[in-house]
């Protein structure tokens, strides 16, 4: 799958491609069934850029993100395509090399920080330990760096909080601690898997603003996965909308949110409730997402699409340019 | 400025369907207080509100504010420490099991987690028919009602009736949850985060369904959610809770367009802008909600409030009706002569 | 591996994934128990041991037809005859009784002593555990702490003590094993019930005004029976071994009745003369226990149907 998207981004960046994904496929194979979770995803990301991957559950967004770090169960996952992150061929690395790349080059933050933080150690110790191991510095130096990080992620009374256990922190502080852990070895790429979904509204916006400022300050490339259009609108520079394991629309965030072209993106935005819709009937997308036990041979959205035609069932729709740096996988766009 | 009635608002609207006053529940905290003073979580503290027939009352607030507990206390799934609940003009006194069972068929609840709220070992038709069965409906009739309700929530009973929950999608399961709640012909339905776990495209389908069912079955809703946009869409009136207290209540347009409590204002401006060109630049609030164990004295919001003054720590602001009617706020700034420097200026 | 490079177990990664992204396979209109049966039928190991167990049970049931001689018929000339002696396919014991016949007959009692106490314990322990788990509060405290008292004694010692108090004999042996197997079943039953009780569907049933008994019958039983049964199956082998041990010590079955444990006990004096023959009852106990244990494992895997 060629990527008009890749060409588009290189114009924004200085030409260096921090992340380069080509025709990524991920299949989960078990005794009973094979699930085609990701079916040909290509994109690039430059330093200092935030890519938002927007999709509903089962769309393959989290799997795509995890494939960038090869953080998928080895035995029953088949990964195809190429993933290059800061010059490393992630899919070809030896386990030892992979674990050096994880943490120091790529880091990840999760929806539930408790999965990343060890409950039996203090958060300060965990971060310092990571710094010591990855960067070969003394414990005193590591602890000083940890304190800096805590201040950087705006944890109040940072000195005291270093000695707190994860369960002693509130949800927002725990998320900040996880961000500090992720940033501890100065990664160039940060992967974020719905890090604000479990948080309350007033805390969510704080974390989003924090991530935005840290990303600018450190010049990181960020891939931010979310199901929430509003959250994506607050943080992403460019958007990729994912459906049934494919990017079905990509481009800069503002034009997509103001004038989506793919019928699924349109439906998604129309069914995202906001105040102005009071009293009106919501324009819901009918039906439910496809079963990915069968690799979709045509447009996966066709069964739910209001604009479906015979041509939609002919094959997987190609990328149709829809504007500067934009594309949508919908054959009906050219016909309109 | 008058003391708000326990009913909250709305003269000239007749008798409320549900009137709650002085509702309180403190949960003891185990294990933390060995020998020391016993700790309690003030989950719901002196909550008053009323729901009129045919309306939708939205309850919003962050996690731990007591909104779900409030619903469970009214349904008596949790025993309240104190408080009166009047439903259909009758007092629900503690104790009597028979009256409780009768009331429970008139007041139902839809839960958030569509997975854990359906029995995985029971075909969905039987799940829906269970309520009518325990109230003495004959088997055939209960099953017939289950089929009609499946049709009402948009599922083909011939195709789905004998299926098990794990064979359905999240949206379909939530429709079953709704059908189960309606099986006993309730007048009042508590929707506890009923659409929060659903994908956006499915959420819209279920919201449309809820609007349809409300008209078809002549229902009254109490819609509990942390999602401010959804609450704005579906509610007629809104109740805002913070750490077990009602801080503001009023008609949805008033609350969303002219919120008076600093917490409501912050909560509303924390919503993502939906416009990448006009992003939020300063967080409306800093820090997390405080621990509901030992909440702050006086006004519980004062630790995060940018207008907090000495009086806020000393005196708990009462929930008072604003002159415009139907709009109650618990904030010293709204009360003339309360001792707050901005008292009465805004109104 | 998590962001910092600390290992995130494979299982954890799988769990995160299966929760978030991998869609469930949809099996159309197939009930839970049918699904379990289909999954069992696809598990060759469990199937194999199930068949072995079936053969052992069948041979015990049909012992009178299968045994070449009476189990008590002695022949002084053939004392401790080796395996393969004509007319004594598996040799003979210290009194010259045919081992094959005695093993076949012995299986009847041994299996019974494996299964009956477990059924008894399932009813007593399961009932107590489910009730305690569902009602909770003080009742739970009372029942479970009482059960804990039993844990204070090693189970074999407790069984010896109980048989000693009741007097030896098969019935008393069965009762005492039932007593010592009830607390572990109660504990498992209580913990799964406590978990099921927190699910919203039980809350929803309460909200519909259903009486407690109807909620337990319709909503709790079906959800806790699977794990309890699996656990109970694994206890059958424990029960066989304890009863064999008690017979071995002379508390249970009395000679000359054939029973594997007792046979092992009486033959132990002859172990230096004909070790192969002497080991046979032990082998039977071992194989039967293994079969029950592996069956229990297979059952647990088959029942672990993801119901997302």
CSV table of N, CA and C in Angstrom, one decimal, chain C residues 94-225:
chain,number,residue,atom,x,y,z
C,94,UNK,N,-0.2,-62.5,49.1
C,94,UNK,CA,0.6,-63.3,50.1
C,94,UNK,C,-0.3,-64.5,50.5
C,95,UNK,N,-1.6,-64.5,50.2
C,95,UNK,CA,-2.4,-65.7,50.6
C,95,UNK,C,-2.7,-66.5,49.3
C,96,UNK,N,-2.1,-66.1,48.2
C,96,UNK,CA,-2.3,-66.9,47.0
C,96,UNK,C,-3.7,-66.5,46.3
C,97,UNK,N,-4.2,-65.3,46.6
C,97,UNK,CA,-5.5,-64.9,46.0
C,97,UNK,C,-5.1,-64.2,44.6
C,98,UNK,N,-6.0,-64.4,43.7
C,98,UNK,CA,-5.7,-63.8,42.3
C,98,UNK,C,-5.7,-62.3,42.4
C,99,UNK,N,-4.6,-61.7,42.0
C,99,UNK,CA,-4.5,-60.2,42.0
C,99,UNK,C,-5.5,-59.5,41.1
C,100,UNK,N,-5.6,-60.0,39.9
C,100,UNK,CA,-6.5,-59.4,38.9
C,100,UNK,C,-7.9,-59.3,39.5
C,101,UNK,N,-8.4,-60.4,40.1
C,101,UNK,CA,-9.8,-60.4,40.6
C,101,UNK,C,-9.8,-59.4,41.8
C,102,UNK,N,-8.8,-59.4,42.6
C,102,UNK,CA,-8.9,-58.5,43.8
C,102,UNK,C,-8.8,-57.1,43.4
C,103,UNK,N,-8.0,-56.8,42.3
C,103,UNK,CA,-7.9,-55.4,41.9
C,103,UNK,C,-9.2,-55.0,41.3
C,104,UNK,N,-9.9,-55.9,40.5
C,104,UNK,CA,-11.2,-55.5,39.9
C,104,UNK,C,-12.2,-55.2,41.0
C,105,UNK,N,-12.3,-56.2,42.0
C,105,UNK,CA,-13.2,-56.0,43.1
C,105,UNK,C,-12.8,-54.8,43.9
C,106,UNK,N,-11.5,-54.7,44.2
C,106,UNK,CA,-11.1,-53.6,45.0
C,106,UNK,C,-11.4,-52.2,44.5
C,107,UNK,N,-11.5,-52.1,43.2
C,107,UNK,CA,-11.8,-50.8,42.5
C,107,UNK,C,-13.2,-50.3,43.0
C,108,UNK,N,-14.1,-51.3,43.2
C,108,UNK,CA,-15.5,-50.9,43.6
C,108,UNK,C,-15.5,-50.0,44.8
C,109,UNK,N,-14.8,-50.5,45.8
C,109,UNK,CA,-14.8,-49.8,47.1
C,109,UNK,C,-14.0,-48.6,47.0
C,110,UNK,N,-12.8,-48.7,46.4
C,110,UNK,CA,-11.9,-47.5,46.3
C,110,UNK,C,-12.6,-46.4,45.6
C,111,UNK,N,-13.2,-46.7,44.4
C,111,UNK,CA,-13.9,-45.6,43.7
C,111,UNK,C,-15.0,-45.0,44.5
C,112,UNK,N,-15.8,-45.9,45.1
C,112,UNK,CA,-16.9,-45.4,46.0
C,112,UNK,C,-16.3,-44.5,47.0
C,113,UNK,N,-15.2,-44.9,47.6
C,113,UNK,CA,-14.7,-44.0,48.7
C,113,UNK,C,-14.0,-42.8,48.2
C,114,UNK,N,-13.8,-42.8,46.9
C,114,UNK,CA,-13.3,-41.5,46.2
C,114,UNK,C,-14.4,-40.6,45.9
C,115,UNK,N,-15.6,-41.2,45.5
C,115,UNK,CA,-16.6,-40.3,44.9
C,115,UNK,C,-17.7,-40.0,46.0
C,116,UNK,N,-18.1,-40.9,46.8
C,116,UNK,CA,-19.2,-40.6,47.8
C,116,UNK,C,-18.8,-39.4,48.7
C,117,UNK,N,-17.6,-39.4,49.3
C,117,UNK,CA,-17.4,-38.3,50.2
C,117,UNK,C,-17.4,-36.9,49.5
C,118,UNK,N,-16.9,-37.0,48.2
C,118,UNK,CA,-16.9,-35.7,47.5
C,118,UNK,C,-18.3,-35.2,47.2
C,119,UNK,N,-19.2,-36.1,46.9
C,119,UNK,CA,-20.6,-35.8,46.7
C,119,UNK,C,-21.2,-35.2,48.0
C,120,UNK,N,-20.9,-35.9,49.1
C,120,UNK,CA,-21.4,-35.4,50.3
C,120,UNK,C,-20.8,-34.0,50.7
C,121,UNK,N,-19.5,-33.9,50.4
C,121,UNK,CA,-18.9,-32.6,50.7
C,121,UNK,C,-19.4,-31.5,49.8
C,122,UNK,N,-19.8,-31.9,48.6
C,122,UNK,CA,-20.3,-30.9,47.6
C,122,UNK,C,-21.6,-30.4,48.1
C,123,UNK,N,-22.4,-31.2,48.7
C,123,UNK,CA,-23.7,-30.8,49.2
C,123,UNK,C,-23.6,-29.9,50.4
C,124,UNK,N,-22.8,-30.4,51.4
C,124,UNK,CA,-22.6,-29.7,52.6
C,124,UNK,C,-21.8,-28.4,52.4
C,125,UNK,N,-20.5,-28.6,51.9
C,125,UNK,CA,-19.6,-27.5,51.8
C,125,UNK,C,-20.2,-26.5,50.8
C,126,UNK,N,-20.7,-27.0,49.6
C,126,UNK,CA,-21.2,-26.2,48.6
C,126,UNK,C,-22.3,-25.3,49.1
C,127,UNK,N,-23.3,-26.0,49.8
C,127,UNK,CA,-24.4,-25.3,50.3
C,127,UNK,C,-24.1,-24.2,51.2
C,128,UNK,N,-23.2,-24.6,52.2
C,128,UNK,CA,-22.7,-23.6,53.2
C,128,UNK,C,-22.0,-22.4,52.5
C,129,UNK,N,-21.1,-22.8,51.6
C,129,UNK,CA,-20.3,-21.7,50.9
C,129,UNK,C,-21.2,-20.8,50.1
C,130,UNK,N,-22.1,-21.3,49.3
C,130,UNK,CA,-22.9,-20.5,48.5
C,130,UNK,C,-23.8,-19.6,49.4
C,131,UNK,N,-24.4,-20.2,50.4
C,131,UNK,CA,-25.2,-19.4,51.3
C,131,UNK,C,-24.4,-18.3,52.0
C,132,UNK,N,-23.3,-18.6,52.5
C,132,UNK,CA,-22.4,-17.7,53.2
C,132,UNK,C,-22.0,-16.6,52.2
C,133,UNK,N,-21.6,-17.0,51.0
C,133,UNK,CA,-21.2,-16.0,50.0
C,133,UNK,C,-22.3,-15.1,49.6
C,134,UNK,N,-23.5,-15.6,49.5
C,134,UNK,CA,-24.5,-14.7,49.0
C,134,UNK,C,-25.1,-13.8,50.0
C,135,UNK,N,-25.3,-14.3,51.2
C,135,UNK,CA,-25.9,-13.5,52.3
C,135,UNK,C,-24.8,-12.5,52.8
C,136,UNK,N,-23.6,-13.0,52.9
C,136,UNK,CA,-22.5,-12.1,53.4
C,136,UNK,C,-22.6,-11.8,54.9
C,137,UNK,N,-21.9,-10.7,55.2
C,137,UNK,CA,-22.1,-10.2,56.6
C,137,UNK,C,-21.7,-11.2,57.7
C,138,UNK,N,-22.5,-11.1,58.8
C,138,UNK,CA,-22.2,-11.9,59.9
C,138,UNK,C,-22.3,-13.4,59.7
C,139,UNK,N,-23.3,-13.8,58.8
C,139,UNK,CA,-23.4,-15.3,58.6
C,139,UNK,C,-22.2,-15.8,57.9
C,140,UNK,N,-21.7,-15.0,56.9
C,140,UNK,CA,-20.5,-15.4,56.2
C,140,UNK,C,-19.3,-15.6,57.2
C,141,UNK,N,-19.2,-14.6,58.1
C,141,UNK,CA,-18.2,-14.6,59.1
C,141,UNK,C,-18.3,-15.9,59.9
C,142,UNK,N,-19.5,-16.2,60.4
C,142,UNK,CA,-19.7,-17.3,61.2
C,142,UNK,C,-19.3,-18.6,60.5
C,143,UNK,N,-19.9,-18.8,59.3
C,143,UNK,CA,-19.7,-20.1,58.6
C,143,UNK,C,-18.2,-20.2,58.2
C,144,UNK,N,-17.6,-19.2,57.6
C,144,UNK,CA,-16.3,-19.3,57.1
C,144,UNK,C,-15.2,-19.5,58.2
C,145,UNK,N,-15.5,-18.8,59.4
C,145,UNK,CA,-14.5,-18.9,60.5
C,145,UNK,C,-14.6,-20.3,61.1
C,146,UNK,N,-15.8,-20.9,61.1
C,146,UNK,CA,-16.0,-22.2,61.6
C,146,UNK,C,-15.2,-23.2,60.7
C,147,UNK,N,-15.3,-23.0,59.3
C,147,UNK,CA,-14.6,-23.8,58.4
C,147,UNK,C,-13.1,-23.7,58.6
C,148,UNK,N,-12.7,-22.5,59.0
C,148,UNK,CA,-11.2,-22.3,59.2
C,148,UNK,C,-10.7,-23.1,60.3
C,149,UNK,N,-11.6,-23.4,61.3
C,149,UNK,CA,-11.1,-24.2,62.4
C,149,UNK,C,-10.6,-25.6,61.9
C,150,UNK,N,-11.2,-26.1,60.8
C,150,UNK,CA,-10.8,-27.4,60.3
C,150,UNK,C,-9.4,-27.3,59.6
C,151,UNK,N,-9.1,-26.1,59.2
C,151,UNK,CA,-7.8,-26.0,58.5
C,151,UNK,C,-6.7,-26.0,59.5
C,152,UNK,N,-7.0,-25.9,60.8
C,152,UNK,CA,-6.0,-25.8,61.8
C,152,UNK,C,-5.3,-27.2,62.0
C,153,UNK,N,-6.0,-28.3,61.5
C,153,UNK,CA,-5.5,-29.6,61.6
C,153,UNK,C,-5.1,-30.2,60.3
C,154,UNK,N,-4.0,-30.9,60.2
C,154,UNK,CA,-3.7,-31.6,58.9
C,154,UNK,C,-4.8,-32.5,58.6
C,155,UNK,N,-5.2,-32.6,57.3
C,155,UNK,CA,-6.5,-33.3,57.0
C,155,UNK,C,-6.4,-34.8,57.3
C,156,UNK,N,-5.2,-35.4,57.1
C,156,UNK,CA,-5.2,-36.9,57.4
C,156,UNK,C,-5.3,-37.1,58.9
C,157,UNK,N,-4.6,-36.3,59.6
C,157,UNK,CA,-4.7,-36.4,61.1
C,157,UNK,C,-6.1,-36.3,61.6
C,158,UNK,N,-6.8,-35.3,61.0
C,158,UNK,CA,-8.2,-35.0,61.4
C,158,UNK,C,-9.0,-36.2,61.1
C,159,UNK,N,-8.8,-36.8,59.9
C,159,UNK,CA,-9.6,-38.0,59.5
C,159,UNK,C,-9.3,-39.1,60.4
C,160,UNK,N,-8.0,-39.3,60.8
C,160,UNK,CA,-7.7,-40.4,61.7
C,160,UNK,C,-8.4,-40.1,63.1
C,161,UNK,N,-8.4,-38.9,63.5
C,161,UNK,CA,-9.0,-38.5,64.8
C,161,UNK,C,-10.5,-38.8,64.7
C,162,UNK,N,-11.2,-38.4,63.6
C,162,UNK,CA,-12.6,-38.6,63.5
C,162,UNK,C,-12.9,-40.1,63.4
C,163,UNK,N,-12.2,-40.9,62.6
C,163,UNK,CA,-12.5,-42.3,62.6
C,163,UNK,C,-12.3,-42.9,63.9
C,164,UNK,N,-11.2,-42.5,64.6
C,164,UNK,CA,-10.9,-43.0,65.9
C,164,UNK,C,-12.1,-42.7,66.8
C,165,UNK,N,-12.7,-41.5,66.7
C,165,UNK,CA,-13.8,-41.2,67.6
C,165,UNK,C,-15.1,-41.9,67.2
C,166,UNK,N,-15.3,-42.0,65.9
C,166,UNK,CA,-16.6,-42.7,65.5
C,166,UNK,C,-16.4,-44.2,65.6
C,167,UNK,N,-15.2,-44.7,65.5
C,167,UNK,CA,-15.0,-46.1,65.4
C,167,UNK,C,-14.7,-46.5,64.0
C,168,UNK,N,-13.8,-47.5,63.7
C,168,UNK,CA,-13.5,-47.7,62.4
C,168,UNK,C,-14.6,-48.5,61.7
C,169,UNK,N,-14.5,-48.5,60.4
C,169,UNK,CA,-15.6,-49.1,59.5
C,169,UNK,C,-15.8,-48.2,58.3
C,170,UNK,N,-16.4,-48.8,57.3
C,170,UNK,CA,-16.5,-48.1,56.0
C,170,UNK,C,-17.4,-46.8,56.1
C,171,UNK,N,-18.6,-46.9,56.8
C,171,UNK,CA,-19.5,-45.8,56.9
C,171,UNK,C,-18.8,-44.6,57.6
C,172,UNK,N,-18.2,-45.0,58.7
C,172,UNK,CA,-17.5,-43.9,59.5
C,172,UNK,C,-16.4,-43.3,58.7
C,173,UNK,N,-15.7,-44.1,57.9
C,173,UNK,CA,-14.6,-43.6,57.1
C,173,UNK,C,-15.2,-42.6,56.1
C,174,UNK,N,-16.3,-43.0,55.4
C,174,UNK,CA,-16.9,-42.1,54.5
C,174,UNK,C,-17.3,-40.8,55.1
C,175,UNK,N,-17.9,-40.9,56.3
C,175,UNK,CA,-18.4,-39.7,57.0
C,175,UNK,C,-17.2,-38.8,57.3
C,176,UNK,N,-16.1,-39.4,57.8
C,176,UNK,CA,-15.0,-38.5,58.3
C,176,UNK,C,-14.3,-37.9,57.1
C,177,UNK,N,-14.3,-38.6,55.9
C,177,UNK,CA,-13.7,-37.9,54.8
C,177,UNK,C,-14.6,-36.8,54.3
C,178,UNK,N,-15.9,-37.0,54.3
C,178,UNK,CA,-16.8,-36.0,53.9
C,178,UNK,C,-16.6,-34.7,54.8
C,179,UNK,N,-16.4,-35.0,56.0
C,179,UNK,CA,-16.2,-33.8,56.9
C,179,UNK,C,-14.9,-33.1,56.6
C,180,UNK,N,-13.8,-33.8,56.3
C,180,UNK,CA,-12.6,-33.0,56.0
C,180,UNK,C,-12.6,-32.4,54.6
C,181,UNK,N,-13.4,-32.9,53.7
C,181,UNK,CA,-13.4,-32.3,52.3
C,181,UNK,C,-14.4,-31.1,52.2
C,182,UNK,N,-15.3,-31.0,53.2
C,182,UNK,CA,-16.3,-29.9,53.1
C,182,UNK,C,-15.7,-28.5,53.2
C,183,UNK,N,-14.8,-28.3,54.1
C,183,UNK,CA,-14.2,-26.9,54.2
C,183,UNK,C,-13.6,-26.4,53.0
C,184,UNK,N,-12.7,-27.2,52.3
C,184,UNK,CA,-12.2,-26.6,51.0
C,184,UNK,C,-13.2,-26.3,50.0
C,185,UNK,N,-14.2,-27.2,49.9
C,185,UNK,CA,-15.3,-26.9,48.9
C,185,UNK,C,-16.1,-25.6,49.3
C,186,UNK,N,-16.3,-25.5,50.6
C,186,UNK,CA,-17.1,-24.3,51.1
C,186,UNK,C,-16.3,-23.1,50.8
C,187,UNK,N,-15.0,-23.2,50.9
C,187,UNK,CA,-14.1,-22.0,50.7
C,187,UNK,C,-14.2,-21.5,49.2
C,188,UNK,N,-14.1,-22.5,48.3
C,188,UNK,CA,-14.2,-22.2,46.9
C,188,UNK,C,-15.5,-21.7,46.6
C,189,UNK,N,-16.6,-22.3,47.1
C,189,UNK,CA,-18.0,-21.9,46.8
C,189,UNK,C,-18.2,-20.5,47.3
C,190,UNK,N,-17.7,-20.2,48.5
C,190,UNK,CA,-17.9,-18.9,49.0
C,190,UNK,C,-17.2,-17.8,48.2
C,191,UNK,N,-16.0,-18.1,47.8
C,191,UNK,CA,-15.3,-17.1,47.0
C,191,UNK,C,-15.9,-16.8,45.7
C,192,UNK,N,-16.3,-17.9,44.9
C,192,UNK,CA,-16.9,-17.6,43.6
C,192,UNK,C,-18.3,-16.9,43.8
C,193,UNK,N,-19.0,-17.3,44.8
C,193,UNK,CA,-20.3,-16.7,45.0
C,193,UNK,C,-20.2,-15.2,45.4
C,194,UNK,N,-19.2,-14.9,46.3
C,194,UNK,CA,-19.0,-13.6,46.6
C,194,UNK,C,-18.7,-12.7,45.4
C,195,UNK,N,-18.0,-13.3,44.5
C,195,UNK,CA,-17.6,-12.6,43.3
C,195,UNK,C,-18.9,-12.4,42.4
C,196,UNK,N,-19.6,-13.5,42.2
C,196,UNK,CA,-20.8,-13.4,41.3
C,196,UNK,C,-21.8,-12.4,41.9
C,197,UNK,N,-21.9,-12.3,43.3
C,197,UNK,CA,-22.9,-11.5,43.9
C,197,UNK,C,-22.6,-10.0,43.6
C,198,UNK,N,-21.4,-9.6,43.3
C,198,UNK,CA,-21.1,-8.2,43.0
C,198,UNK,C,-21.5,-7.8,41.6
C,199,UNK,N,-21.8,-8.8,40.7
C,199,UNK,CA,-22.2,-8.5,39.4
C,199,UNK,C,-23.5,-7.8,39.3
C,200,UNK,N,-23.6,-6.9,38.3
C,200,UNK,CA,-24.8,-6.1,38.2
C,200,UNK,C,-26.0,-6.9,38.0
C,201,UNK,N,-25.9,-8.1,37.3
C,201,UNK,CA,-27.1,-8.8,37.0
C,201,UNK,C,-27.8,-9.3,38.3
C,202,UNK,N,-27.0,-9.5,39.4
C,202,UNK,CA,-27.6,-9.9,40.6
C,202,UNK,C,-28.3,-8.7,41.2
C,203,UNK,N,-27.6,-7.5,41.1
C,203,UNK,CA,-28.2,-6.2,41.6
C,203,UNK,C,-29.5,-6.0,40.8
C,204,UNK,N,-29.5,-6.2,39.5
C,204,UNK,CA,-30.7,-6.0,38.7
C,204,UNK,C,-31.8,-6.9,39.1
C,205,UNK,N,-31.5,-8.2,39.5
C,205,UNK,CA,-32.5,-9.1,40.0
C,205,UNK,C,-33.1,-8.6,41.3
C,206,UNK,N,-32.2,-8.1,42.2
C,206,UNK,CA,-32.8,-7.5,43.4
C,206,UNK,C,-33.7,-6.3,43.1
C,207,UNK,N,-33.2,-5.5,42.1
C,207,UNK,CA,-34.0,-4.4,41.8
C,207,UNK,C,-35.4,-4.8,41.2
C,208,UNK,N,-35.5,-6.0,40.7
C,208,UNK,CA,-36.8,-6.4,40.2
C,208,UNK,C,-37.7,-6.9,41.3
C,209,UNK,N,-37.2,-6.9,42.5
C,209,UNK,CA,-38.0,-7.3,43.6
C,209,UNK,C,-38.0,-8.8,43.8
C,210,UNK,N,-37.1,-9.6,43.3
C,210,UNK,CA,-37.1,-11.0,43.4
C,210,UNK,C,-36.7,-11.4,44.8
C,211,UNK,N,-37.3,-12.5,45.3
C,211,UNK,CA,-36.9,-13.0,46.6
C,211,UNK,C,-35.5,-13.7,46.5
C,212,UNK,N,-34.8,-13.7,47.6
C,212,UNK,CA,-33.4,-14.2,47.7
C,212,UNK,C,-33.3,-15.6,47.1
C,213,UNK,N,-34.2,-16.5,47.4
C,213,UNK,CA,-34.1,-17.9,46.9
C,213,UNK,C,-34.1,-17.9,45.4
C,214,UNK,N,-35.0,-17.1,44.8
C,214,UNK,CA,-35.1,-17.1,43.3
C,214,UNK,C,-33.9,-16.6,42.7
C,215,UNK,N,-33.2,-15.6,43.3
C,215,UNK,CA,-32.0,-15.0,42.8
C,215,UNK,C,-30.9,-16.1,42.8
C,216,UNK,N,-30.8,-16.8,44.0
C,216,UNK,CA,-29.8,-17.8,44.0
C,216,UNK,C,-30.0,-18.9,43.0
C,217,UNK,N,-31.3,-19.3,42.9
C,217,UNK,CA,-31.6,-20.4,42.0
C,217,UNK,C,-31.3,-20.1,40.5
C,218,UNK,N,-31.8,-18.9,40.1
C,218,UNK,CA,-31.7,-18.6,38.7
C,218,UNK,C,-30.4,-17.9,38.3
C,219,UNK,N,-29.9,-17.0,39.2
C,219,UNK,CA,-28.7,-16.2,38.8
C,219,UNK,C,-27.4,-16.7,39.4
C,220,UNK,N,-27.4,-17.3,40.6
C,220,UNK,CA,-26.2,-17.6,41.2
C,220,UNK,C,-25.7,-19.0,40.9
C,221,UNK,N,-26.6,-20.0,41.1
C,221,UNK,CA,-26.2,-21.4,40.9
C,221,UNK,C,-25.5,-21.7,39.6
C,222,UNK,N,-26.1,-21.3,38.5
C,222,UNK,CA,-25.6,-21.6,37.2
C,222,UNK,C,-24.2,-21.0,37.0
C,223,UNK,N,-23.9,-19.9,37.7
C,223,UNK,CA,-22.6,-19.3,37.5
C,223,UNK,C,-21.5,-19.8,38.4
C,224,UNK,N,-21.9,-20.4,39.5
C,224,UNK,CA,-20.9,-20.9,40.5
C,224,UNK,C,-20.6,-22.4,40.4
C,225,UNK,N,-21.6,-23.1,39.8
C,225,UNK,CA,-21.5,-24.6,39.8
C,225,UNK,C,-20.3,-25.0,39.0
